[in-house]
mmCIF file of C-alpha atoms in Angstrom:
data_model
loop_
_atom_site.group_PDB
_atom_site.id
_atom_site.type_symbol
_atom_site.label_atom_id
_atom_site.label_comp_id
_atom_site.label_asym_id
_atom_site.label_seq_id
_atom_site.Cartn_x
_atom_site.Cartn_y
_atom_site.Cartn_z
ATOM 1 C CA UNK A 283 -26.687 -1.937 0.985
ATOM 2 C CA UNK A 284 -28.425 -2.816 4.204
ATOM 3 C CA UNK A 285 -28.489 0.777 5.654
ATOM 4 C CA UNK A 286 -27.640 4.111 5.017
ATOM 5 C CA UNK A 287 -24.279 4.659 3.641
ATOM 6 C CA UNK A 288 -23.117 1.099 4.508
ATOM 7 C CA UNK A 289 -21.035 -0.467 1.872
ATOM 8 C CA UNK A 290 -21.627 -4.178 0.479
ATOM 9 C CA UNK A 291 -18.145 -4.334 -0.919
ATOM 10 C CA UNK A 292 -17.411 -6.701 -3.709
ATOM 11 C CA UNK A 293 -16.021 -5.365 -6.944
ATOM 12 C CA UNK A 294 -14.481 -6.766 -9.609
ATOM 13 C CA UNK A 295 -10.808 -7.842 -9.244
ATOM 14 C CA UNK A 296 -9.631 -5.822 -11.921
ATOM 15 C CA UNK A 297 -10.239 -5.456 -16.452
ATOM 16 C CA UNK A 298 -10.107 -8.347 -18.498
ATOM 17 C CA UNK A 299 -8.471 -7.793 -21.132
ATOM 18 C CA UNK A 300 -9.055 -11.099 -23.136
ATOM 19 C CA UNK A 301 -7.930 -14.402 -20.680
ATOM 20 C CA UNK A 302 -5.420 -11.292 -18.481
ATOM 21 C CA UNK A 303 -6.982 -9.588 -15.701
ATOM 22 C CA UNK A 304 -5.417 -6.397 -14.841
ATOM 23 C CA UNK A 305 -5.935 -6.135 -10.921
ATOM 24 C CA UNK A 306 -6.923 -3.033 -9.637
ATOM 25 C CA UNK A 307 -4.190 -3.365 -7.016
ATOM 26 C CA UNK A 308 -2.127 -2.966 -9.524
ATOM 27 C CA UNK A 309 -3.394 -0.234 -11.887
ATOM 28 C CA UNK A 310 -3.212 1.569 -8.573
ATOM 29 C CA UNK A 311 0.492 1.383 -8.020
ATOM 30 C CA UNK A 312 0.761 2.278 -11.950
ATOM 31 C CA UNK A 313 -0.793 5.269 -11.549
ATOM 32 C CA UNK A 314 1.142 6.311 -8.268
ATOM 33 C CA UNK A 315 4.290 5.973 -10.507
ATOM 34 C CA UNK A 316 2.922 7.775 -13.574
ATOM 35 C CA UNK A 317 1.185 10.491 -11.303
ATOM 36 C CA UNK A 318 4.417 10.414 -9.558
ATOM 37 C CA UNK A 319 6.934 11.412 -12.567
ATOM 38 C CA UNK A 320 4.521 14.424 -13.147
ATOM 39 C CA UNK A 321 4.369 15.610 -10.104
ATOM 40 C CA UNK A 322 8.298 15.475 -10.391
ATOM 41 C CA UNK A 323 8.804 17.222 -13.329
ATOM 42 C CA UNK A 324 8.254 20.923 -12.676
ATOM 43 C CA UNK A 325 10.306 19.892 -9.696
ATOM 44 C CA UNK A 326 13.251 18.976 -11.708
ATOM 45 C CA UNK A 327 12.473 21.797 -13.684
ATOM 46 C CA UNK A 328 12.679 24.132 -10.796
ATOM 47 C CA UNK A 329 15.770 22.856 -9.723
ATOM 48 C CA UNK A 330 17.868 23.019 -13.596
ATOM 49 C CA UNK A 331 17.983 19.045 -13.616
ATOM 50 C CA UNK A 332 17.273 17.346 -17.169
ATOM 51 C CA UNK A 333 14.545 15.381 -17.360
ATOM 52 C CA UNK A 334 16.962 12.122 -18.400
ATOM 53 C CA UNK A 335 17.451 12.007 -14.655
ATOM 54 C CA UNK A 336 14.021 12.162 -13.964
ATOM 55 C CA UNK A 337 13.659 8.767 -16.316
ATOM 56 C CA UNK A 338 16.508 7.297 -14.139
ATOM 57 C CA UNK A 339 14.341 8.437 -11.129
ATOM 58 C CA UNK A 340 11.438 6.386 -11.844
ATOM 59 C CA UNK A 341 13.198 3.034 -12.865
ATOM 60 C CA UNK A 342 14.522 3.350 -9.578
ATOM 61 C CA UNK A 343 11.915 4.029 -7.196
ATOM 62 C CA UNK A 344 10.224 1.566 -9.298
ATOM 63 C CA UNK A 345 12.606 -1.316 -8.502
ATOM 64 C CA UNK A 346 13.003 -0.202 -5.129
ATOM 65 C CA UNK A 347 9.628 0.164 -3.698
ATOM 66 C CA UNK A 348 8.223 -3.029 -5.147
ATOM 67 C CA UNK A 349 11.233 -4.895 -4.078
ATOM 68 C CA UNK A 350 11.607 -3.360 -0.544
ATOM 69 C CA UNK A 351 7.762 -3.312 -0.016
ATOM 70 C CA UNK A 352 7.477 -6.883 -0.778
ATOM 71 C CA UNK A 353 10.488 -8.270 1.406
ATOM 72 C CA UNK A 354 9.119 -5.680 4.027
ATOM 73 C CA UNK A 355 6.222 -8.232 4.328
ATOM 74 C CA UNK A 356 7.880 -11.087 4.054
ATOM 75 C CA UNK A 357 10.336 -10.337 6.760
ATOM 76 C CA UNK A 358 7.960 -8.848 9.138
ATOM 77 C CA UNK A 359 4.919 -9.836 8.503
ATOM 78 C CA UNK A 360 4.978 -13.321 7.288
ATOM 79 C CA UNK A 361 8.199 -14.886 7.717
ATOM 80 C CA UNK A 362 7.665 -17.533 10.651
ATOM 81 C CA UNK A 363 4.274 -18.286 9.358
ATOM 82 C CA UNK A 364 4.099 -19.064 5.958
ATOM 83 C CA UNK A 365 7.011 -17.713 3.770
ATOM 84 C CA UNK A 366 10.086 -21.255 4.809
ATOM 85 C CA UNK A 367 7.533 -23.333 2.979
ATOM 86 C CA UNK A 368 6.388 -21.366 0.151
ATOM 87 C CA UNK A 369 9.357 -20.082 -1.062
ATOM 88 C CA UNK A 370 8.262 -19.638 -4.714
ATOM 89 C CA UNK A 371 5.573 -17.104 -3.673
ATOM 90 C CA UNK A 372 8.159 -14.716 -2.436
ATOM 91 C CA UNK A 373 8.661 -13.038 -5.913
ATOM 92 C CA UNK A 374 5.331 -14.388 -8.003
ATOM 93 C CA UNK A 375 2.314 -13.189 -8.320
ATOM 94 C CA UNK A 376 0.994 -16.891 -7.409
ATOM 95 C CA UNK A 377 -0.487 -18.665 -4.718
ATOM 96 C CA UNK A 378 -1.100 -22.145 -4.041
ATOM 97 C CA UNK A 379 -4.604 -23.136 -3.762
ATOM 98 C CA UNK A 380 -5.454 -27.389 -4.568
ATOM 99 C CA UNK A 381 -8.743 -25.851 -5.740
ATOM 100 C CA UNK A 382 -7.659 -23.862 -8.401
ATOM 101 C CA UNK A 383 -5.446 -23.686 -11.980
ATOM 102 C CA UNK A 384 -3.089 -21.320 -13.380
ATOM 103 C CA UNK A 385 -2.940 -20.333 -17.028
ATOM 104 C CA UNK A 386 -5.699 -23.046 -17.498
ATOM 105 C CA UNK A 387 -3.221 -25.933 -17.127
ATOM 106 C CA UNK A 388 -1.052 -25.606 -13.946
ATOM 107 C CA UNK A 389 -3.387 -27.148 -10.705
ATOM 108 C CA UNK A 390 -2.777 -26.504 -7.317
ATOM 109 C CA UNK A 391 -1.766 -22.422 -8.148
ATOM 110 C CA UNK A 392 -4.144 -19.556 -8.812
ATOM 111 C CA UNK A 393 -2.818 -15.955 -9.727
ATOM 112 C CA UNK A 394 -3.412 -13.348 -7.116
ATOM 113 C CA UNK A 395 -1.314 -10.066 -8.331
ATOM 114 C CA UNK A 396 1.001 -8.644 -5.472
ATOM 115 C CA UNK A 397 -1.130 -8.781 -1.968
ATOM 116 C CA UNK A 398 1.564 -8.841 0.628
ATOM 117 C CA UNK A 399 3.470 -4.942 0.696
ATOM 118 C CA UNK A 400 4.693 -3.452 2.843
ATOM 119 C CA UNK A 401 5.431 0.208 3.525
ATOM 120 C CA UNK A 402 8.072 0.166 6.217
ATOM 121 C CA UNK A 403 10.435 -2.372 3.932
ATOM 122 C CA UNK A 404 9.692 -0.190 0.635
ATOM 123 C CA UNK A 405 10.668 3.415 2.706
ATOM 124 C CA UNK A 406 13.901 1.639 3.698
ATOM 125 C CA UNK A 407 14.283 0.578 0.299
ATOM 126 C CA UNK A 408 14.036 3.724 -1.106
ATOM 127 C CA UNK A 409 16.447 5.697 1.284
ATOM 128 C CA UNK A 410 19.031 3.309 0.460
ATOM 129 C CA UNK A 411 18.041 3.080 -2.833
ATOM 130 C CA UNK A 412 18.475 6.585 -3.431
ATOM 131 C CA UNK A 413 22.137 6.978 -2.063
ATOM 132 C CA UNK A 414 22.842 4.894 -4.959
ATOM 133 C CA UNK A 415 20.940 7.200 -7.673
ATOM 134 C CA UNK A 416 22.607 10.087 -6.371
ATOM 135 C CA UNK A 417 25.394 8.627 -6.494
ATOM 136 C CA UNK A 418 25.350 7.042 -9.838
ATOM 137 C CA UNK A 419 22.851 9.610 -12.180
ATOM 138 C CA UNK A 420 22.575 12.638 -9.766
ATOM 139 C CA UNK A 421 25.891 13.759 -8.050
ATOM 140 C CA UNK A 422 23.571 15.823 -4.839
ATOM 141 C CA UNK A 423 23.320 14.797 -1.750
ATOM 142 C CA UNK A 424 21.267 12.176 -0.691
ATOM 143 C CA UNK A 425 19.040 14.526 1.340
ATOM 144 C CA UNK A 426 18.467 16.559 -1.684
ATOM 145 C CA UNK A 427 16.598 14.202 -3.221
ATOM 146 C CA UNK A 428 14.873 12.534 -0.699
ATOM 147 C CA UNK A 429 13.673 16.216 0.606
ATOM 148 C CA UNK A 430 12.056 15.562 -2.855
ATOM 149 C CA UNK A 431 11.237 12.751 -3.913
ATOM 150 C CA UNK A 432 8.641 12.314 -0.929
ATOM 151 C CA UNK A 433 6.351 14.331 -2.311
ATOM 152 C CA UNK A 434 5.241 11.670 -4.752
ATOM 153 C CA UNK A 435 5.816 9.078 -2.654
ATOM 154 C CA UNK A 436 2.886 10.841 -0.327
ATOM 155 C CA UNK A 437 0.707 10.717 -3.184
ATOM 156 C CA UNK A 438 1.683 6.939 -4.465
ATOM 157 C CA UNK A 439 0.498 5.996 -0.468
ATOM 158 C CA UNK A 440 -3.107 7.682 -2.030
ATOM 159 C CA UNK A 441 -3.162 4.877 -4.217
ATOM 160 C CA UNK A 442 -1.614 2.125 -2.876
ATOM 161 C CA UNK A 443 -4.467 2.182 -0.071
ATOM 162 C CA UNK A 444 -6.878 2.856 -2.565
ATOM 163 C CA UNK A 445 -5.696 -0.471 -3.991
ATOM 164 C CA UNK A 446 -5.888 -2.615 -0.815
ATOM 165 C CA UNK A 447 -9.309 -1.482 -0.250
ATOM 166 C CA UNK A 448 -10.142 -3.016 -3.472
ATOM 167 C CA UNK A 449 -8.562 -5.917 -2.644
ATOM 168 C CA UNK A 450 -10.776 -6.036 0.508
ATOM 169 C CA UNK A 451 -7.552 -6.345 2.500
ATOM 170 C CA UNK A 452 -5.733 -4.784 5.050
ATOM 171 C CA UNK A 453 -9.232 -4.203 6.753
ATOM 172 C CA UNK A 454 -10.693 -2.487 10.113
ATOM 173 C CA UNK A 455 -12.104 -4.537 12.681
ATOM 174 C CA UNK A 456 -16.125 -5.476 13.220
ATOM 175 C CA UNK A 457 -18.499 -1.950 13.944
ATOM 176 C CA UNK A 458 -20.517 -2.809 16.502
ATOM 177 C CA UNK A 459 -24.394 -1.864 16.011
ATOM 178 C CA UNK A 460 -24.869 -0.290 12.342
ATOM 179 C CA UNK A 461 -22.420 2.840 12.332
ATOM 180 C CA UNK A 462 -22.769 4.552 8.682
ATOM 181 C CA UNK A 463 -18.933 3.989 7.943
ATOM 182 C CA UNK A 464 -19.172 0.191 7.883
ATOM 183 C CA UNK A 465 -18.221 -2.113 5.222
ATOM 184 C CA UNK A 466 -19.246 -5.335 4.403
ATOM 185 C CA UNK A 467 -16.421 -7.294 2.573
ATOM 186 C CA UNK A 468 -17.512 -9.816 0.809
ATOM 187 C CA UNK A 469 -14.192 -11.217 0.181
ATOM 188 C CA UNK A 470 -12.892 -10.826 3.495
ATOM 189 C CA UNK A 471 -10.438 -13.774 4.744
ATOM 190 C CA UNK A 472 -11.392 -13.697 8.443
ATOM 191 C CA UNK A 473 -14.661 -14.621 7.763
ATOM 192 C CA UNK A 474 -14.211 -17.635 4.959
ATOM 193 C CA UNK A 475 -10.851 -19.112 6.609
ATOM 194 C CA UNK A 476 -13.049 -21.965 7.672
ATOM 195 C CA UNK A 477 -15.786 -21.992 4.758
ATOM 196 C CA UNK A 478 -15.451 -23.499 1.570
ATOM 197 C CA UNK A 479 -17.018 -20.687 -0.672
ATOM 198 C CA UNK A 480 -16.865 -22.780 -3.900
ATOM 199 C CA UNK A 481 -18.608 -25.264 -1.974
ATOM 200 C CA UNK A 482 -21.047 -23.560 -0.682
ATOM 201 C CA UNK A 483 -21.707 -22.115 -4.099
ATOM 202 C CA UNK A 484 -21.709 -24.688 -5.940
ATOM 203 C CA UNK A 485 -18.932 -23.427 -8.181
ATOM 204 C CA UNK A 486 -15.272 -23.210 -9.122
ATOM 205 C CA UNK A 487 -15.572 -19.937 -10.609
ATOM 206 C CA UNK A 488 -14.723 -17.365 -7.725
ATOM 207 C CA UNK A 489 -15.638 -14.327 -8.152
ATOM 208 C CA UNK A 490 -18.901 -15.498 -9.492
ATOM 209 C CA UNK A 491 -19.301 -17.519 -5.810
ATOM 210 C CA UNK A 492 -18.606 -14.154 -4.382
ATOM 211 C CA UNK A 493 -20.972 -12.779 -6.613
ATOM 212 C CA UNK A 494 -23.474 -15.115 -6.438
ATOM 213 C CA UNK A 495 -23.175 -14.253 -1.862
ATOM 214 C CA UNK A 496 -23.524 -10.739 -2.595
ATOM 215 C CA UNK A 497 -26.880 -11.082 -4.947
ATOM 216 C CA UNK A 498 -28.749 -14.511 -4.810
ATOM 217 C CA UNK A 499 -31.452 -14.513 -1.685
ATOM 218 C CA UNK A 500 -30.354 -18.284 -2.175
ATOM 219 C CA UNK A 501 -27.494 -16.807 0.537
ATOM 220 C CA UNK A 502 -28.710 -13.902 2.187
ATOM 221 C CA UNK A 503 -28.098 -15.856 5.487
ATOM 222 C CA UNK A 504 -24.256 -16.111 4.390
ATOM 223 C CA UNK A 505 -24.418 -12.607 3.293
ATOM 224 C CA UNK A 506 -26.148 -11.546 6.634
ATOM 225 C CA UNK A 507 -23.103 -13.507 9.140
ATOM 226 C CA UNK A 508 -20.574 -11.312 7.146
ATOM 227 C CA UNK A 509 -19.584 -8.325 9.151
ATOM 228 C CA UNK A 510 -19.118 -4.672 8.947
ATOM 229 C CA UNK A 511 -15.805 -3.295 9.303
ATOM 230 C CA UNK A 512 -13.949 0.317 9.702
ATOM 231 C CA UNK A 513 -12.781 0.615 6.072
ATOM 232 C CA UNK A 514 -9.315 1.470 7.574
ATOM 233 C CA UNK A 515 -8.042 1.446 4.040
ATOM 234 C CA UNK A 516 -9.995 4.554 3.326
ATOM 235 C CA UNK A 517 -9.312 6.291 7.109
ATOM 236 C CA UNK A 518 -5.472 5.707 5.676
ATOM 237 C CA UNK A 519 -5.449 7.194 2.346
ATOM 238 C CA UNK A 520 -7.617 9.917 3.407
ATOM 239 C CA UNK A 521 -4.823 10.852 6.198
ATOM 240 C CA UNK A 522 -2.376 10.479 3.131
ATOM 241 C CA UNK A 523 -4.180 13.222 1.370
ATOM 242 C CA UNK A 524 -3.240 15.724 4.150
ATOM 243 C CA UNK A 525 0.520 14.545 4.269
ATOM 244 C CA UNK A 526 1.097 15.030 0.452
ATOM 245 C CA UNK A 527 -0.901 18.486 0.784
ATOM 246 C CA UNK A 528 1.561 19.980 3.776
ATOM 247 C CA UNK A 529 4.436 18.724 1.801
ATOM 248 C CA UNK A 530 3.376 20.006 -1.659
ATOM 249 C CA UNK A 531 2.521 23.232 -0.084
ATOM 250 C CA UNK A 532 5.779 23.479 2.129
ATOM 251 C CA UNK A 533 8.142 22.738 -1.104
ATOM 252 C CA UNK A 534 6.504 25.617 -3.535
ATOM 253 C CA UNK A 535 4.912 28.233 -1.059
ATOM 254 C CA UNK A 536 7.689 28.025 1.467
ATOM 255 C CA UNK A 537 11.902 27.960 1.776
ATOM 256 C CA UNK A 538 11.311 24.310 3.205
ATOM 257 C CA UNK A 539 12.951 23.113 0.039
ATOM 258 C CA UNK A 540 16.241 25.036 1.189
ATOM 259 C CA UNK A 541 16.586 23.121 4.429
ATOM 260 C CA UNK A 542 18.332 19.654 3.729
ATOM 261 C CA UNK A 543 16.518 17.115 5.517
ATOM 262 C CA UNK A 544 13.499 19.410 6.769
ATOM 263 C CA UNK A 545 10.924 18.004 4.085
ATOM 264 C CA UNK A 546 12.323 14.204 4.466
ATOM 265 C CA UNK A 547 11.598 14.507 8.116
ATOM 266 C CA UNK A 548 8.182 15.963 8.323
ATOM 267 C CA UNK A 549 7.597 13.102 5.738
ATOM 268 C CA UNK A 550 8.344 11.001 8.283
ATOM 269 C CA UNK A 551 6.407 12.182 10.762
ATOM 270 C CA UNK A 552 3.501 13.087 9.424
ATOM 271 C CA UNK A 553 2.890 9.663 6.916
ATOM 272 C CA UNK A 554 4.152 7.314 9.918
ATOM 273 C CA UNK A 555 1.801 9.299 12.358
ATOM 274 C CA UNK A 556 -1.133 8.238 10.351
ATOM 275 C CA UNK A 557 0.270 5.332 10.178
ATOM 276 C CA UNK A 558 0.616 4.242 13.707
ATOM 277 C CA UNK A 559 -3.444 6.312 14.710
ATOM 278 C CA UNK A 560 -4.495 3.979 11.527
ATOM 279 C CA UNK A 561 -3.402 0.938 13.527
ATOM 280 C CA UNK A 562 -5.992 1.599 16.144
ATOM 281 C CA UNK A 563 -8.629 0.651 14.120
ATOM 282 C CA UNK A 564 -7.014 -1.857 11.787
ATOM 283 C CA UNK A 565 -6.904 -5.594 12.191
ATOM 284 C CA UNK A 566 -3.848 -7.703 13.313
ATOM 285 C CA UNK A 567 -1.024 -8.087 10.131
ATOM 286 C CA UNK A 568 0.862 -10.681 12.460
ATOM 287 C CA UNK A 569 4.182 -10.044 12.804
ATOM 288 C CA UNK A 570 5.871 -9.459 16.085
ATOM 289 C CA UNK A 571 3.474 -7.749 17.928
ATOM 290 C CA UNK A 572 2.670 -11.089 20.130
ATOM 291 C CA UNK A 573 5.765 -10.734 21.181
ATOM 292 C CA UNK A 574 6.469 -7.204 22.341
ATOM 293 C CA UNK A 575 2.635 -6.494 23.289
ATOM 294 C CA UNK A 576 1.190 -3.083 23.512
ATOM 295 C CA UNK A 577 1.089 -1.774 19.914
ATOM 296 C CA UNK A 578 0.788 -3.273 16.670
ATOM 297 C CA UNK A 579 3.383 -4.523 14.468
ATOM 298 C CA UNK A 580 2.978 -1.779 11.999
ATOM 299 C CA UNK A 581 3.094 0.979 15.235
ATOM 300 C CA UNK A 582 6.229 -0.485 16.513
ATOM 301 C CA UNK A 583 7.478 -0.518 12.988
ATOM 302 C CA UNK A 584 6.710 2.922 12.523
ATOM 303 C CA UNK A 585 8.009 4.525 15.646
ATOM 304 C CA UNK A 586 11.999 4.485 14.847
ATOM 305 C CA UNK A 587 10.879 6.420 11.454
ATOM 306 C CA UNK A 588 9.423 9.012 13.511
ATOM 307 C CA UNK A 589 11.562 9.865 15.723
ATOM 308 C CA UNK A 590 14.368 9.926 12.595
ATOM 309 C CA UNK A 591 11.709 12.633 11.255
ATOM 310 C CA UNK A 592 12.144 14.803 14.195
ATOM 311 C CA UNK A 593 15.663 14.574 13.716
ATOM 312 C CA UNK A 594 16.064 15.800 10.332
ATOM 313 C CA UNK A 595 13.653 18.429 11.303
ATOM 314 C CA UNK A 596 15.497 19.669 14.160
ATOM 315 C CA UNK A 597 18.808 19.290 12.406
ATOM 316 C CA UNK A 598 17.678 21.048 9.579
ATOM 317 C CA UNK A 599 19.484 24.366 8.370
ATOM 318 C CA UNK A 600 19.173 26.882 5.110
ATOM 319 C CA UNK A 601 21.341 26.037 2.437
ATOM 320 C CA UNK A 602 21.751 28.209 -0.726
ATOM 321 C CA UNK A 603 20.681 25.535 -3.566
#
């Protein structure tokens, strides 16, 4: 820590558990779904539908976020620029690095968990996703369960952020001067694209290069030229906090629950707002945004879901359930 309440930020990536590392990133999104089925239940509960369904439920939004979130990326994000010649990456948990081996035997690939999600590809993924379930298990309407199911999804977005910022991703730009909210990622990829960190080092070994940045005065000049960035990660989830509040509160302290499409919609507005003020002080995902200008990939992205927000709100009207 170099001044008050400024973060050196390199943890671990995750618990070994003999030669398997369990990434943070992903305990994260395992506790979003587990936290998520909970917060369902009484809901189900409320509403006279057997828990079976609920099981259904979660295989589901399982499949479909994961899926959606990670061709979300893929499409908007990354296509063009890196996705036509690494094909196999798409759908792994791999990536290929000449400096590194897999399982101890495979060179040229080094497991990194699931990095590149997205959250505009998983929420389409789910509204279709869920036409199908009700469909299928449920027999409601699809706005039924999406006025729903978003209340766990809110929370999961908690997580999920809480998981990129321990993957020192997804990252605010450089503070000027020394603001207390700064970070210093150590594993930022900005600042070693053109550094050789095992080089450097002296060793193959990673995260012990990254540790060996963070503590040896051997580097403190390395350590010194990284920056300090917002921690937009935590400005996210901490907007995420609010949106899950208003729509926890709005399905069991008010009639929300009773207007088809009202709870969907201010789901939309309210996580895609933070969404597109988080952009502000986030850096560039690539994308399209060179193209159209203006905003950031993620705003532009998040606009249309919006303004689909205020009209389910508008459109909204009490139904005896």
């Amino acid at each position: 820590m170099t001044h008050f309440l400024q973060i050196v930020w390199n943890p671990s990536e995750g618990i070994n558990i003999g030669s398997f590392t369990l990434h943070f990133y992903s305990l994260m999104f395992v506790v979003a779904f587990i936290l998520g089925w909970f917060i369902m239940k009484p809901i189900f509960k409320r509403e006279n539908e057997p828990i079976e369904k609920l099981d259904s439920l979660l295989i589901y939004m399982v499949l479909a976020i994961l899926i959606g979130a990670r061709l979300g990326d893929v499409i908007f994000y990354n296509w063009s620029s890196y996705y036509p010649d690494h094909l196999l990456e798409i759908f792994l948990p791999i990536r290929e690095n000449p400096n590194a081996t897999l399982f101890y035997f495979i060179k040229g690939w080094e497991f990194t968990g699931f990095r590149g999600l997205a959250s505009h590809g998983a929420a389409i993924a789910v509204i279709i996703t869920m036409y199908f379930y009700t469909t299928k298990v449920l027999k409601r309407s699809i706005l039924w369960i999406l006025d729903r199911v978003v209340i766990p999804v809110a929370s999961g977005a908690i997580f999920v952020r809480l998981g990129n910022f321990f993957n020192s991703e997804i990252y605010g730009p450089i503070v000027s001067g020394k603001p207390f909210y700064g970070v210093k990622f150590i594993r930022e990829d900005e600042f070693w694209m053109d550094k050789n960190i095992r080089q450097i080092t002296q060793t193959n070994d990673l995260s012990k290069a990254y540790k060996l940045i963070e503590t040896d005065s051997a580097f403190a000049q390395t350590l010194n030229a990284i920056p300090f960035r917002h921690p937009s990660q935590l400005y996210e989830a901490f907007g995420y906090v609010f949106v899950f509040a208003i729509l926890f509160f709005l399905y069991w302290k008010t009639d929300a629950r009773q207007k088809q499409g009202f709870l969907f919609g201010m789901f939309l507005i309210t996580l895609f707002s933070v969404r597109i003020l988080v952009e502000f002080v986030k850096e560039s995902q690539g994308g399209f945004e060179s193209v159209l200008g203006l905003l950031s990939t993620g705003q532009w992205l998040s606009i249309p879901f919006v303004l689909a927000g205020l009209f389910f709100v508008f459109r909204a009207k009490k139904e005896v359930i």
